[in-house]
PDB file of C-alpha atoms and ligand atoms in Angstrom:
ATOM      1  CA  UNK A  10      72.822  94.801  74.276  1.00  0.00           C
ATOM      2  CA  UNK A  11      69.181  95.215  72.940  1.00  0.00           C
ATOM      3  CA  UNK A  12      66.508  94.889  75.016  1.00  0.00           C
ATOM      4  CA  UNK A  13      64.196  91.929  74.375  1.00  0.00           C
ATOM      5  CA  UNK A  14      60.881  93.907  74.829  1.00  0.00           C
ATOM      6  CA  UNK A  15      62.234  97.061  72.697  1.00  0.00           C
ATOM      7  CA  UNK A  16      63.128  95.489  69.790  1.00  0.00           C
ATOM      8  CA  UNK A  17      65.485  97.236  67.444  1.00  0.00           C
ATOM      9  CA  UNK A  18      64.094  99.378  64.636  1.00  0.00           C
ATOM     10  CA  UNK A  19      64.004  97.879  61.064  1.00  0.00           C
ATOM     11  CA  UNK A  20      65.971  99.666  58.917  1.00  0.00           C
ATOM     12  CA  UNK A  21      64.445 101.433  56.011  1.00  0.00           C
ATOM     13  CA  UNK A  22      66.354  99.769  53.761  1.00  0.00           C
ATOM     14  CA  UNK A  23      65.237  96.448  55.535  1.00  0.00           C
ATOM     15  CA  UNK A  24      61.703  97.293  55.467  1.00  0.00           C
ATOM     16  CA  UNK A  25      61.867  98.342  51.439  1.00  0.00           C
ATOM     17  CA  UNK A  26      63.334  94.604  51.129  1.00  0.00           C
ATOM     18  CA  UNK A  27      60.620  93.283  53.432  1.00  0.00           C
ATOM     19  CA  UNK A  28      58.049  94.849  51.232  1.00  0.00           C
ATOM     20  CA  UNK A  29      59.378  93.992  47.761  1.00  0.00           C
ATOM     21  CA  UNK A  30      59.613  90.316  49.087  1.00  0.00           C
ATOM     22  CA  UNK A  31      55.652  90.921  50.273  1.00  0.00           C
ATOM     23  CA  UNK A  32      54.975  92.057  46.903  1.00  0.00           C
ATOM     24  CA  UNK A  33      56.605  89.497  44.677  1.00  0.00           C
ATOM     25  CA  UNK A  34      54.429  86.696  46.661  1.00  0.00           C
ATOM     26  CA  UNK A  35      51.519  88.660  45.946  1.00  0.00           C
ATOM     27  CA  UNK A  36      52.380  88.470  42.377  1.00  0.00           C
ATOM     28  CA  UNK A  37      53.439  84.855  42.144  1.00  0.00           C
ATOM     29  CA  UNK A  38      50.098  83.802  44.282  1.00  0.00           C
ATOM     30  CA  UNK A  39      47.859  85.953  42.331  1.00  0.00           C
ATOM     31  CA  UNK A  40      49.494  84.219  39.050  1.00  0.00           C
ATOM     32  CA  UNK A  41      48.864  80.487  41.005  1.00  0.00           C
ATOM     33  CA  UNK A  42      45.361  81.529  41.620  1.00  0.00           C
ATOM     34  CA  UNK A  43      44.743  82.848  37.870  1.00  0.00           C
ATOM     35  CA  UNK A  44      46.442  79.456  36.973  1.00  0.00           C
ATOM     36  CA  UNK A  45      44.026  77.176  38.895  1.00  0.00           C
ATOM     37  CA  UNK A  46      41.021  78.765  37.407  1.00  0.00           C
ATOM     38  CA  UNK A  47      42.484  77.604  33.498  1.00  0.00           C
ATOM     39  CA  UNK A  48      41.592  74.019  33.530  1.00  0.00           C
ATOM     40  CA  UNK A  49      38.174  74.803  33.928  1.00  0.00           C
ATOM     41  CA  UNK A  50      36.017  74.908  30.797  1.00  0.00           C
ATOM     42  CA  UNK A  51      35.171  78.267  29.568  1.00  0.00           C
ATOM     43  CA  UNK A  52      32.174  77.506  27.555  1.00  0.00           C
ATOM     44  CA  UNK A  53      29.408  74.611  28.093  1.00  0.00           C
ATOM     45  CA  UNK A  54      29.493  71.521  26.387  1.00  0.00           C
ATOM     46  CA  UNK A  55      27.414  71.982  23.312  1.00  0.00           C
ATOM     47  CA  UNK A  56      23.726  69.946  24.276  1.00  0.00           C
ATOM     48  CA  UNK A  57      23.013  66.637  22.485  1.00  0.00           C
ATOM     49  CA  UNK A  58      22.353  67.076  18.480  1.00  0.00           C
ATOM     50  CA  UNK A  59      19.682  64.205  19.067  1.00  0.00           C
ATOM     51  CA  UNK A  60      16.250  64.649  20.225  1.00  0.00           C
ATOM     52  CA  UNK A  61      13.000  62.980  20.934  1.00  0.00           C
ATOM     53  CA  UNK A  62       9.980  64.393  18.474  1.00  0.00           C
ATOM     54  CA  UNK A  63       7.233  62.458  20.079  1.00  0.00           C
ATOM     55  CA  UNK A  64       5.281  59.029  19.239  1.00  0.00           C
ATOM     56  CA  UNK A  65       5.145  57.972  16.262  1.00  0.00           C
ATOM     57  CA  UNK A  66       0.983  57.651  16.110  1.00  0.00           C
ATOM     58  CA  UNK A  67       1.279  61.875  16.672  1.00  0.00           C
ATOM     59  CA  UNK A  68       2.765  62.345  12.959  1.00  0.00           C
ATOM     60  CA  UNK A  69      -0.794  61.250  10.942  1.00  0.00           C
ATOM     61  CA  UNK A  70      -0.194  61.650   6.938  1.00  0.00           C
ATOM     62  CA  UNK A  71      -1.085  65.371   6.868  1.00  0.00           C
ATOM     63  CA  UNK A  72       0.804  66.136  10.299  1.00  0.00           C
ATOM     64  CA  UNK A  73       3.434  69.112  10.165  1.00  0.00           C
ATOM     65  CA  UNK A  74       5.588  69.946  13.310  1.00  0.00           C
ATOM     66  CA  UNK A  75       7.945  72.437  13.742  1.00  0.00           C
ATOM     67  CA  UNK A  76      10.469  71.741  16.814  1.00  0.00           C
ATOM     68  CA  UNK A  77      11.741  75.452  16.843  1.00  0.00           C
ATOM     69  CA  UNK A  78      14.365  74.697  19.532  1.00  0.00           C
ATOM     70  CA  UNK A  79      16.251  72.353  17.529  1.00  0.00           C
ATOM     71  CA  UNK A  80      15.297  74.346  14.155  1.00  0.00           C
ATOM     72  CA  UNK A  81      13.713  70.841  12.361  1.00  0.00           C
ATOM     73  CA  UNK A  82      10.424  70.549  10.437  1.00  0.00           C
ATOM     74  CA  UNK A  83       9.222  66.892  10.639  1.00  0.00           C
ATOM     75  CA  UNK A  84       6.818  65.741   8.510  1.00  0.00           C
ATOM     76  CA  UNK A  85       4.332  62.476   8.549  1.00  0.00           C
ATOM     77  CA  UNK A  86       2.911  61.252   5.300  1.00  0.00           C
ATOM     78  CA  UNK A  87       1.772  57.599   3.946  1.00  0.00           C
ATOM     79  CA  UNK A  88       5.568  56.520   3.506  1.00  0.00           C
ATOM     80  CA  UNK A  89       6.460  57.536   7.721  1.00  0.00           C
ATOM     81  CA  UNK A  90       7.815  60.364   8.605  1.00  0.00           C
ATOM     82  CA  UNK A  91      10.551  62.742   7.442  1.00  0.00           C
ATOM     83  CA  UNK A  92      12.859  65.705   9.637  1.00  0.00           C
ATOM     84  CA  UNK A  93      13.947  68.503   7.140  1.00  0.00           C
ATOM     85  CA  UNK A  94      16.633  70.912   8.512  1.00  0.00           C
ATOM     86  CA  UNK A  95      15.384  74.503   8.749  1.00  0.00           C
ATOM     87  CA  UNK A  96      18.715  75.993   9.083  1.00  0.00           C
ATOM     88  CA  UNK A  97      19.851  77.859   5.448  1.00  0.00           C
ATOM     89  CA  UNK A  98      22.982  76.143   4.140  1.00  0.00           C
ATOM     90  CA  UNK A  99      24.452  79.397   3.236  1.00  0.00           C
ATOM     91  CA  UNK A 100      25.249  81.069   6.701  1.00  0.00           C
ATOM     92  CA  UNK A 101      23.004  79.283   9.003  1.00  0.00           C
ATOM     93  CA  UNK A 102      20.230  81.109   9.270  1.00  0.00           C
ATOM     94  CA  UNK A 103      16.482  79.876   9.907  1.00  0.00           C
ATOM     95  CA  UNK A 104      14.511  79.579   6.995  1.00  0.00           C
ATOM     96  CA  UNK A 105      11.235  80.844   7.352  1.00  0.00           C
ATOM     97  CA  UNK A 106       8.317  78.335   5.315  1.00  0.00           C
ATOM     98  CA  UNK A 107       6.749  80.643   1.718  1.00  0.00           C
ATOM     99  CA  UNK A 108       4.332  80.150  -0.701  1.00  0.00           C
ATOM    100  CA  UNK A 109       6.928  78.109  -2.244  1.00  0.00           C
ATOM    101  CA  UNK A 110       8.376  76.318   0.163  1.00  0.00           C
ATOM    102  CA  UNK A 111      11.182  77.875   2.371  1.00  0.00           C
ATOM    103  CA  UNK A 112      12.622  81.455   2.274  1.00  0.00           C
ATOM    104  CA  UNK A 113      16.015  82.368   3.901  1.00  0.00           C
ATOM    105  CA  UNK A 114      15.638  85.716   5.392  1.00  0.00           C
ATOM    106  CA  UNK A 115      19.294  86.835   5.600  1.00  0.00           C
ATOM    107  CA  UNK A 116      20.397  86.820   1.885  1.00  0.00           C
ATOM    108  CA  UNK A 117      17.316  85.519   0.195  1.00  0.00           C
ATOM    109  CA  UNK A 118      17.946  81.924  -0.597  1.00  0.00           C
ATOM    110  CA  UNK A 119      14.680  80.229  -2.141  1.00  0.00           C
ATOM    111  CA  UNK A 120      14.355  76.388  -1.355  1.00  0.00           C
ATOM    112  CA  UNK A 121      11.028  74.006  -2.258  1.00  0.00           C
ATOM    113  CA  UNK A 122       9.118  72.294   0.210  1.00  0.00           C
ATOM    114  CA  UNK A 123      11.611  69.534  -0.445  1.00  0.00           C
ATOM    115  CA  UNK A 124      14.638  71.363   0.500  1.00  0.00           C
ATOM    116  CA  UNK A 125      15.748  71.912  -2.843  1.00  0.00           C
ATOM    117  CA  UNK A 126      17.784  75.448  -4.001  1.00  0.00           C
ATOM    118  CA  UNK A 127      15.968  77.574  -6.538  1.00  0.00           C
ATOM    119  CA  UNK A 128      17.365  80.870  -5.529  1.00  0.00           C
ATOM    120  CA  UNK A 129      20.883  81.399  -4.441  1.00  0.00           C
ATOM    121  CA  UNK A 130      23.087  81.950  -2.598  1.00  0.00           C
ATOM    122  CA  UNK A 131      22.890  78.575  -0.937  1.00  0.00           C
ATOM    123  CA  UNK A 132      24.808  76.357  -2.483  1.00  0.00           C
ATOM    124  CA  UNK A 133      23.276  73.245  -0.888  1.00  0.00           C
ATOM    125  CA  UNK A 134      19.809  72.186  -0.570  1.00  0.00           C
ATOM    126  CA  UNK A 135      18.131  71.767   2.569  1.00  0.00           C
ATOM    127  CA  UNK A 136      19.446  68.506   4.892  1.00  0.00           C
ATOM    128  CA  UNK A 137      17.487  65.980   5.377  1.00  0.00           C
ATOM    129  CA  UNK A 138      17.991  64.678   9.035  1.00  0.00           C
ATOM    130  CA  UNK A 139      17.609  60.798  10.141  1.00  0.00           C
ATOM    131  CA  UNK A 140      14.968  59.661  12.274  1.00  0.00           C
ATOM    132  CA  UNK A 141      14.822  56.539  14.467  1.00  0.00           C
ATOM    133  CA  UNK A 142      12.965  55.037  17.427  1.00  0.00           C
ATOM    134  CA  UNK A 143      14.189  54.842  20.674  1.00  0.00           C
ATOM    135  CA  UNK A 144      13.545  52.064  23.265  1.00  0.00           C
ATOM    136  CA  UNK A 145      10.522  54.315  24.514  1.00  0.00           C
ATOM    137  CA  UNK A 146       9.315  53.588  21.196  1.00  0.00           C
ATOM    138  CA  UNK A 147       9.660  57.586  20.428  1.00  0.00           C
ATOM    139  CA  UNK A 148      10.758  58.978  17.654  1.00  0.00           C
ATOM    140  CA  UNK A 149      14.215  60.753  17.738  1.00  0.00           C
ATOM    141  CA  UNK A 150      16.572  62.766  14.838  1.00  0.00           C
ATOM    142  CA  UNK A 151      19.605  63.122  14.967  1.00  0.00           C
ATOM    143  CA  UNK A 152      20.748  66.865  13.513  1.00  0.00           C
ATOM    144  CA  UNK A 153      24.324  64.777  12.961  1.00  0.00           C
ATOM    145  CA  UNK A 154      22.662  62.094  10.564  1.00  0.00           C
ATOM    146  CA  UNK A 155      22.051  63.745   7.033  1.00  0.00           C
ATOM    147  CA  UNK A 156      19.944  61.805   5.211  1.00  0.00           C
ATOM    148  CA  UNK A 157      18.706  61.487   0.894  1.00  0.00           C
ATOM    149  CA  UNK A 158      16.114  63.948   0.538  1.00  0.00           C
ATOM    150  CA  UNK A 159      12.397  61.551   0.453  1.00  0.00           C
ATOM    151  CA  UNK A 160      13.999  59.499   3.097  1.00  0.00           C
ATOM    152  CA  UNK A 161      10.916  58.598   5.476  1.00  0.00           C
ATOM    153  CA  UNK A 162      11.062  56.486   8.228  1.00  0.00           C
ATOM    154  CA  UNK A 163       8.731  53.999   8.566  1.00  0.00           C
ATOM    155  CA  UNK A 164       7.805  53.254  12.738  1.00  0.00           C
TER     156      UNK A 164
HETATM  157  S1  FES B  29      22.075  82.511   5.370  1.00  0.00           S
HETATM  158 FE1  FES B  29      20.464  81.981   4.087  1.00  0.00          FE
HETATM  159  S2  FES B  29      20.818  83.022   2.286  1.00  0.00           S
HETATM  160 FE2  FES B  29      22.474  83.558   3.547  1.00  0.00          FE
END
């Protein structure tokens, strides 16, 4: 009869099956834990395309502002004021403003101070981006909103 305080020895082959057992639930809760991380998004939600470019009385005719974070050259003249997409409509790169208007500095697309293509290989001119007033009575484009090229907005 065993004794209750010596407790038999586990077998080896016992303890191998103990241990593969131990090992397997590793496995499975390492795959449950790998699992739970997956619904999780990976990348961040892209920011809002829209943004506010100030008050309308800061775009004077004559005024020219660049908003480099959202890559958009707005413009205010006697007709209201304008957004023209900096970003080349070949491969995305920013446009950098010429003599002549705009100059892509990747592959060497030429576009006037309108947006329009006179030197490939854009195939597109320039976008033209809507503008519109919020509630605040700012002015905001909207990078989503193409608009026709001469397209001011009047606040
Ligand atoms: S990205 Fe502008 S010319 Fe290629």
């Amino acid at each position: 009869m065993p004794d209750r305080l010596a407790p038999e020895p586990v077998p080896r082959r016992d303890f191998l099956g103990l241990a593969g057992t131990a090992a397997a639930g590793l496995a499975v809760a390492g795959s449950l834990a790998g699992l739970a991380r997956l619904p999780k998004p990976s990348v961040l939600p892209e920011a809002s395309r829209r943004f506010r470019a100030g008050k309308p009385e800061e775009f004077t005719p004559g005024t020219v502002k660049i908003v480099q974070e959202h890559n958009v050259r707005l413009i205010g003249t006697e007709q209201g004021v304008a957004a023209l997409s900096l970003v080349c409509t070949h491969l995305g790169c920013i446009v950098a403003e010429s003599p002549e208007g705009f100059k892509c500095p990747c592959h060497g697309s030429k576009f006037t101070h309108e947006g329009k293509v006179t030197a490939g290989p854009a195939p597109r001119p320039l976008r033209w981006l809507a503008v519109s007033r919020a509630a605040d009575g700012s002015l905001v484009v909207d990078k989503d909103v193409e608009v026709a090229p001469n397209q001011f907005f009047k606040a």
